[in-house]
Amino acid sequence: MELTSVFNPSSPQAWAIANLGIFMIIIAGTILAIIIVLVTFISYRFRRKPGDDEEPRQVYGNEKLEIVWTIIPFLIVAALFIFSVITMVKVNPSSAIIEDQKPDLVIIGHQWWWELHYPKSGVVSANEIHIPVGKKMLVRLESIDVIHDFWVPEVARKIDLVPGHPNYMWLEADEPGIYLGQCSEFCGIAHAHMRLRVIAHHQEEFDVWEKGQLYVPPTPRSGEAGKGSKLFKEKACMNCHSIAGTDAVATVGPNLTHLATRTTIGAGTLLNTPINLAKWLKNPKGFKPGALMPNMKLSDDEVNAIVAYLEALK
Amino acid sequence: MSRIPWVPETTEPLPRVGESEGLLTWAASVDHKQIGIMYFIAALSFFCIGGLEALLMRIQLSRPDNNFIDPELFNQLFTMHGTTMVFLVIMPFLIGLGVYLIPLMIGARDMAFPRLNALSFWVVVFGGLLLYYPFITQSGATDVGWFAYTPLSEKPYSLNNGPTYWALALLCTGIGSVASGINNIITIITLRAPGMTMRRIPLFVWLLLVTSFLLAFAIPILNAGLVTLLLDRILEANFFAPSSGGSAILWQNVFWGFGHPEVYILVLPAFAIICEVIPVFSRQPIFGYGFMVGSAIAIGLLAFGVWGHHMFAVGLGVPFNTYFSLASMLIAVPTGVKIFTWIATMWGGKIYFATAMMFATAFVIEFVIGGLSGVAFAAAPLTWQLTDSYFVVAHIHYVLFGGSMFAIFAGIYYWFPKWTGRMLSERIGKCHFWLMLIGFNLTFLFQHMVGLLGMPRRVYTYPDLPSWNWLNLLSTIGACVLGFSVLIFIFNIFFSLRKGKIAGNNPWNAWTLEWLAASPPPVHNFDEVPRIHSARPLWDLAHPDMPDEPESFNTGVTR
Ligand SMILES: [Cu+2]
Ligand SMILES: [Cu+2]
């Protein structure tokens, strides 16, 4: 989990690209090695000896040689091109599939977080993509503001989230685990904090997760959490966030219905612990400069109450 | 063979910059040499500013979760760094080099349109000031990246004035560049010395001719795009705003339609420098003049048909990706021809490793690294992993620093004697070279790796991942070495301007016409230009018994 790498693929699509990458490295490495050796050799062998002032033989070229070194790159390029086209077809869903199939997951880019919808089950979440291992998920990508870019090197190709131009890709993981990723099209001030993770489970575990996400947690009426749920309404939180089972239905910010089941807050900015959550509520921009959640000027008591409420949302 | 008249060492030296009256003669000058030198001074000043911006970024990135610079400033820094280096350093330097050398190399008195030439320069300077103006005002400089993707660069997402100034600034430099392109083309076509057919002009001039066509045809695409962006920003025209029916992708087509030819505007003149330096220091003619010219023209034409490789991740479908993959890969062929030609030119020569030649040799290798990673980007599926990562940052720097800038340094060490009458110190120069070589590779080689490990570009900070930390630290150390080498270079200039060895007309024993003129050349360049019989007129002069090949497209000749 610590190491993300293009050459540590964990899906057929990422494998296809990695294989092309290895092919490219072999070709490029060979060419580079030849050129370095040649230039070093020539620099040594043909350097001017001190005192030798005579001009060398004047060679104006050699047509055959020049034709040869025009044709050889052609052949290399042809091989690389064919391999690329094969890889392209392997990695992308065909247009027939895009037309026929309903997407399994819709990712909507927002300035500095990821909105997630699973249209088939109705699950809504943010920033952490849960998928079952070994299943090819058809993903539709959109953006509601600027261009973002989905990049989780080990499990999928990179693709832009373009406003007004939905894109499709395959998302799949061979092994259960957490795969780290990040928005990689510069999208404004908090671009560096627009991280995401793909969490791959065995199918049974995924089903459990899915069920949990569809469960509507009861709204607490008493205690700290009850106070928190009231504050959530009063403090304008509901103008931006949704929580299932309440009348908070806004989508300016991430859906908070099952916030407590997520591992991070602020699109990977902080680990999701009660202490961090309290810090976040007091001053979101302190941890994620530019974040579009305002500082709500909450008192410590108010923060504790809201944290208790949000922690109860499982 | 006609006799070549002896040119007196100095006739009318150019006025010194320091004198009060001299200053005015520079500002009001329409002399191509003075304008060329002013281009160099402007470009090197902006180079220091852009380098400082880069150093600040590298300090911020030296360790994870660093707080040295906040994201607002960081985003301005990388945007200004990119814009500065492309539009205010490499372009003006190379255009200036053309302005200085083209008339001398073709035996002309000046450019075809000297006043237009002066206008081009001052418009570029004005553009630079416009770009930097908001940096010192409250609104802050542009912070949307040097390619200013819409809709991020549109009003709702960038309310500050930075991007507006950015667009106006580039419009200014753009107008200057188009004028330079046209001026170069007409100069080269109409003002050549008697006997200098198109097959006998130095390769430098040929490659600048191709570049000038790129300037004249690619920059207007950018200018049109900038005007459209300004309409959006100032008059709410919504061309690029998808929320109001515009298209976000349209901007990318326009920008890269200019942007890829731009790469060759930045690189072909670098090739041009290398085409002069390598033969002179290897004491051989270029190995295959015809192929060199042909491949440059091929690159120039292909350059207009490959912009889509910057947009493989946009999701534009298989036909788009297939075509642009193929077209982009094809550029490798003429580029390969150039590399092999330079190597073959060195083969069998008697290579004298002056600092200029060391930079040129390093250029060949560094540029090959950048070129090969460029071929990787032509393969769309590889772009689907590598674009917008640190890998692409490494790639552009191998092309534009290891390529263009190394060539520029080769050119400076080579032509400085002509510009000033004094040699740059070779001792300090070698110091500069080795430090720059080490610093450059240390900075950028590891960025390939950190990109492959998943680090995106343009992040002001990154999480504490062990593999990223030390690679970033190495890169920062490299940047400091690089910065230090630039200081040495600047010292060398000031030192050599006072204490450098007197150069004489032709210190390198070179063959093109500029070395016939005095160093520095008098205002009128030549008292008399000899009739030209080959691409190497000064070789003919030195070896009347063994004149140069008169038909440079002939290949396969050995003498
Ligand atoms: Cu983003
Ligand atoms: Cu390009």
Short mmCIF file of N, CA and C in Angstrom, two decimals, chain B residues 364-425:
data_model
loop_
_atom_site.label_atom_id
_atom_site.label_comp_id
_atom_site.label_asym_id
_atom_site.label_seq_id
_atom_site.Cartn_x
_atom_site.Cartn_y
_atom_site.Cartn_z
N VAL B 364 23.49 16.00 -27.44
CA VAL B 364 23.06 14.85 -28.24
C VAL B 364 22.49 13.77 -27.33
N ILE B 365 23.19 13.47 -26.24
CA ILE B 365 22.73 12.40 -25.36
C ILE B 365 21.48 12.82 -24.58
N GLU B 366 21.49 14.00 -24.00
CA GLU B 366 20.33 14.44 -23.23
C GLU B 366 19.10 14.52 -24.11
N PHE B 367 19.31 15.01 -25.33
CA PHE B 367 18.14 15.13 -26.20
C PHE B 367 17.61 13.77 -26.60
N VAL B 368 18.50 12.80 -26.75
CA VAL B 368 18.03 11.45 -27.07
C VAL B 368 17.16 10.92 -25.93
N ILE B 369 17.57 11.19 -24.69
CA ILE B 369 16.74 10.74 -23.57
C ILE B 369 15.36 11.39 -23.65
N GLY B 370 15.33 12.70 -23.86
CA GLY B 370 14.05 13.39 -23.98
C GLY B 370 13.25 12.92 -25.18
N GLY B 371 13.95 12.63 -26.27
CA GLY B 371 13.27 12.18 -27.48
C GLY B 371 12.67 10.80 -27.27
N LEU B 372 13.41 9.92 -26.61
CA LEU B 372 12.89 8.57 -26.40
C LEU B 372 11.69 8.58 -25.46
N SER B 373 11.75 9.38 -24.39
CA SER B 373 10.56 9.44 -23.54
C SER B 373 9.43 10.10 -24.31
N GLY B 374 9.77 10.94 -25.28
CA GLY B 374 8.74 11.52 -26.14
C GLY B 374 8.06 10.47 -26.99
N VAL B 375 8.83 9.52 -27.48
CA VAL B 375 8.23 8.43 -28.26
C VAL B 375 7.28 7.64 -27.37
N ALA B 376 7.65 7.47 -26.09
CA ALA B 376 6.75 6.77 -25.16
C ALA B 376 5.42 7.52 -25.08
N PHE B 377 5.48 8.86 -25.07
CA PHE B 377 4.23 9.61 -24.99
C PHE B 377 3.42 9.53 -26.28
N ALA B 378 4.08 9.20 -27.38
CA ALA B 378 3.33 9.04 -28.62
C ALA B 378 2.48 7.78 -28.57
N ALA B 379 2.87 6.81 -27.77
CA ALA B 379 2.05 5.60 -27.61
C ALA B 379 0.94 5.92 -26.62
N ALA B 380 -0.28 6.09 -27.15
CA ALA B 380 -1.37 6.57 -26.29
C ALA B 380 -1.50 5.81 -24.97
N PRO B 381 -1.40 4.46 -24.97
CA PRO B 381 -1.60 3.78 -23.68
C PRO B 381 -0.54 4.17 -22.65
N LEU B 382 0.66 4.48 -23.07
CA LEU B 382 1.66 4.89 -22.09
C LEU B 382 1.33 6.28 -21.55
N THR B 383 0.81 7.14 -22.43
CA THR B 383 0.35 8.44 -21.95
C THR B 383 -0.72 8.26 -20.89
N TRP B 384 -1.52 7.19 -21.01
CA TRP B 384 -2.59 6.97 -20.02
C TRP B 384 -2.04 6.66 -18.65
N GLN B 385 -0.77 6.40 -18.54
CA GLN B 385 -0.17 6.31 -17.21
C GLN B 385 0.68 7.55 -16.91
N LEU B 386 1.39 8.01 -17.93
CA LEU B 386 2.49 8.93 -17.63
C LEU B 386 2.13 10.41 -17.71
N THR B 387 1.09 10.76 -18.45
CA THR B 387 0.86 12.19 -18.64
C THR B 387 0.48 12.84 -17.31
N ASP B 388 0.79 14.10 -17.18
CA ASP B 388 0.49 14.85 -15.96
C ASP B 388 1.11 14.24 -14.72
N SER B 389 2.14 13.41 -14.91
CA SER B 389 2.88 12.92 -13.76
C SER B 389 4.27 13.57 -13.81
N TYR B 390 5.09 13.27 -12.82
CA TYR B 390 6.44 13.82 -12.85
C TYR B 390 7.26 13.29 -14.02
N PHE B 391 6.80 12.17 -14.59
CA PHE B 391 7.50 11.64 -15.76
C PHE B 391 7.47 12.67 -16.90
N VAL B 392 6.35 13.31 -17.07
CA VAL B 392 6.26 14.27 -18.17
C VAL B 392 7.06 15.53 -17.84
N VAL B 393 7.17 15.83 -16.57
CA VAL B 393 8.02 16.96 -16.16
C VAL B 393 9.47 16.65 -16.54
N ALA B 394 9.90 15.41 -16.24
CA ALA B 394 11.25 15.01 -16.61
C ALA B 394 11.41 15.09 -18.13
N HIS B 395 10.41 14.58 -18.85
CA HIS B 395 10.49 14.59 -20.32
C HIS B 395 10.67 16.00 -20.87
N ILE B 396 9.81 16.93 -20.49
CA ILE B 396 9.94 18.26 -21.09
C ILE B 396 11.27 18.90 -20.72
N HIS B 397 11.78 18.59 -19.52
CA HIS B 397 13.06 19.22 -19.18
C HIS B 397 14.22 18.58 -19.94
N TYR B 398 14.13 17.30 -20.25
CA TYR B 398 15.19 16.73 -21.08
C TYR B 398 15.13 17.32 -22.48
N VAL B 399 13.93 17.64 -22.96
CA VAL B 399 13.83 18.24 -24.29
C VAL B 399 14.23 19.71 -24.24
N LEU B 400 13.71 20.43 -23.26
CA LEU B 400 13.89 21.89 -23.29
C LEU B 400 15.12 22.36 -22.52
N PHE B 401 15.55 21.62 -21.51
CA PHE B 401 16.79 22.02 -20.84
C PHE B 401 17.97 21.24 -21.41
N GLY B 402 17.91 19.90 -21.29
CA GLY B 402 18.98 19.08 -21.86
C GLY B 402 19.09 19.31 -23.35
N GLY B 403 17.97 19.63 -24.00
CA GLY B 403 17.98 19.94 -25.42
C GLY B 403 18.24 21.42 -25.63
N SER B 404 17.17 22.21 -25.68
CA SER B 404 17.30 23.62 -26.06
C SER B 404 18.35 24.37 -25.26
N MET B 405 18.30 24.27 -23.92
CA MET B 405 19.21 25.10 -23.12
C MET B 405 20.67 24.67 -23.29
N PHE B 406 20.92 23.35 -23.35
CA PHE B 406 22.31 22.93 -23.57
C PHE B 406 22.81 23.46 -24.91
N ALA B 407 21.94 23.40 -25.91
CA ALA B 407 22.34 23.93 -27.21
C ALA B 407 22.58 25.43 -27.12
N ILE B 408 21.74 26.11 -26.36
CA ILE B 408 21.91 27.56 -26.22
C ILE B 408 23.27 27.85 -25.57
N PHE B 409 23.62 27.07 -24.54
CA PHE B 409 24.93 27.29 -23.92
C PHE B 409 26.06 26.99 -24.92
N ALA B 410 25.90 25.92 -25.69
CA ALA B 410 26.89 25.64 -26.72
C ALA B 410 27.02 26.86 -27.63
N GLY B 411 25.88 27.41 -28.02
CA GLY B 411 25.88 28.57 -28.91
C GLY B 411 26.52 29.78 -28.27
N ILE B 412 26.26 29.98 -26.97
CA ILE B 412 26.84 31.14 -26.31
C ILE B 412 28.37 31.01 -26.28
N TYR B 413 28.86 29.82 -25.90
CA TYR B 413 30.32 29.67 -25.86
C TYR B 413 30.94 29.80 -27.26
N TYR B 414 30.17 29.39 -28.26
CA TYR B 414 30.68 29.42 -29.63
C TYR B 414 30.69 30.85 -30.20
N TRP B 415 29.60 31.59 -30.01
CA TRP B 415 29.49 32.90 -30.68
C TRP B 415 29.82 34.08 -29.80
N PHE B 416 30.00 33.87 -28.51
CA PHE B 416 30.34 34.99 -27.63
C PHE B 416 31.52 35.79 -28.17
N PRO B 417 32.57 35.12 -28.66
CA PRO B 417 33.71 35.88 -29.23
C PRO B 417 33.26 36.80 -30.37
N LYS B 418 32.30 36.32 -31.16
CA LYS B 418 31.83 37.17 -32.28
C LYS B 418 31.05 38.36 -31.74
N TRP B 419 30.24 38.13 -30.71
CA TRP B 419 29.39 39.21 -30.19
C TRP B 419 30.21 40.27 -29.49
N THR B 420 31.26 39.84 -28.77
CA THR B 420 31.92 40.78 -27.87
C THR B 420 33.37 41.04 -28.23
N GLY B 421 33.96 40.21 -29.07
CA GLY B 421 35.37 40.38 -29.36
C GLY B 421 36.28 39.67 -28.36
N ARG B 422 35.66 39.08 -27.32
CA ARG B 422 36.47 38.35 -26.35
C ARG B 422 35.95 36.93 -26.17
N MET B 423 36.89 36.03 -25.84
CA MET B 423 36.50 34.64 -25.60
C MET B 423 35.94 34.50 -24.19
N LEU B 424 34.96 33.61 -24.02
CA LEU B 424 34.57 33.24 -22.66
C LEU B 424 35.67 32.36 -22.09
N SER B 425 35.92 32.48 -20.80
CA SER B 425 36.98 31.68 -20.19
C SER B 425 36.65 30.20 -20.33
#
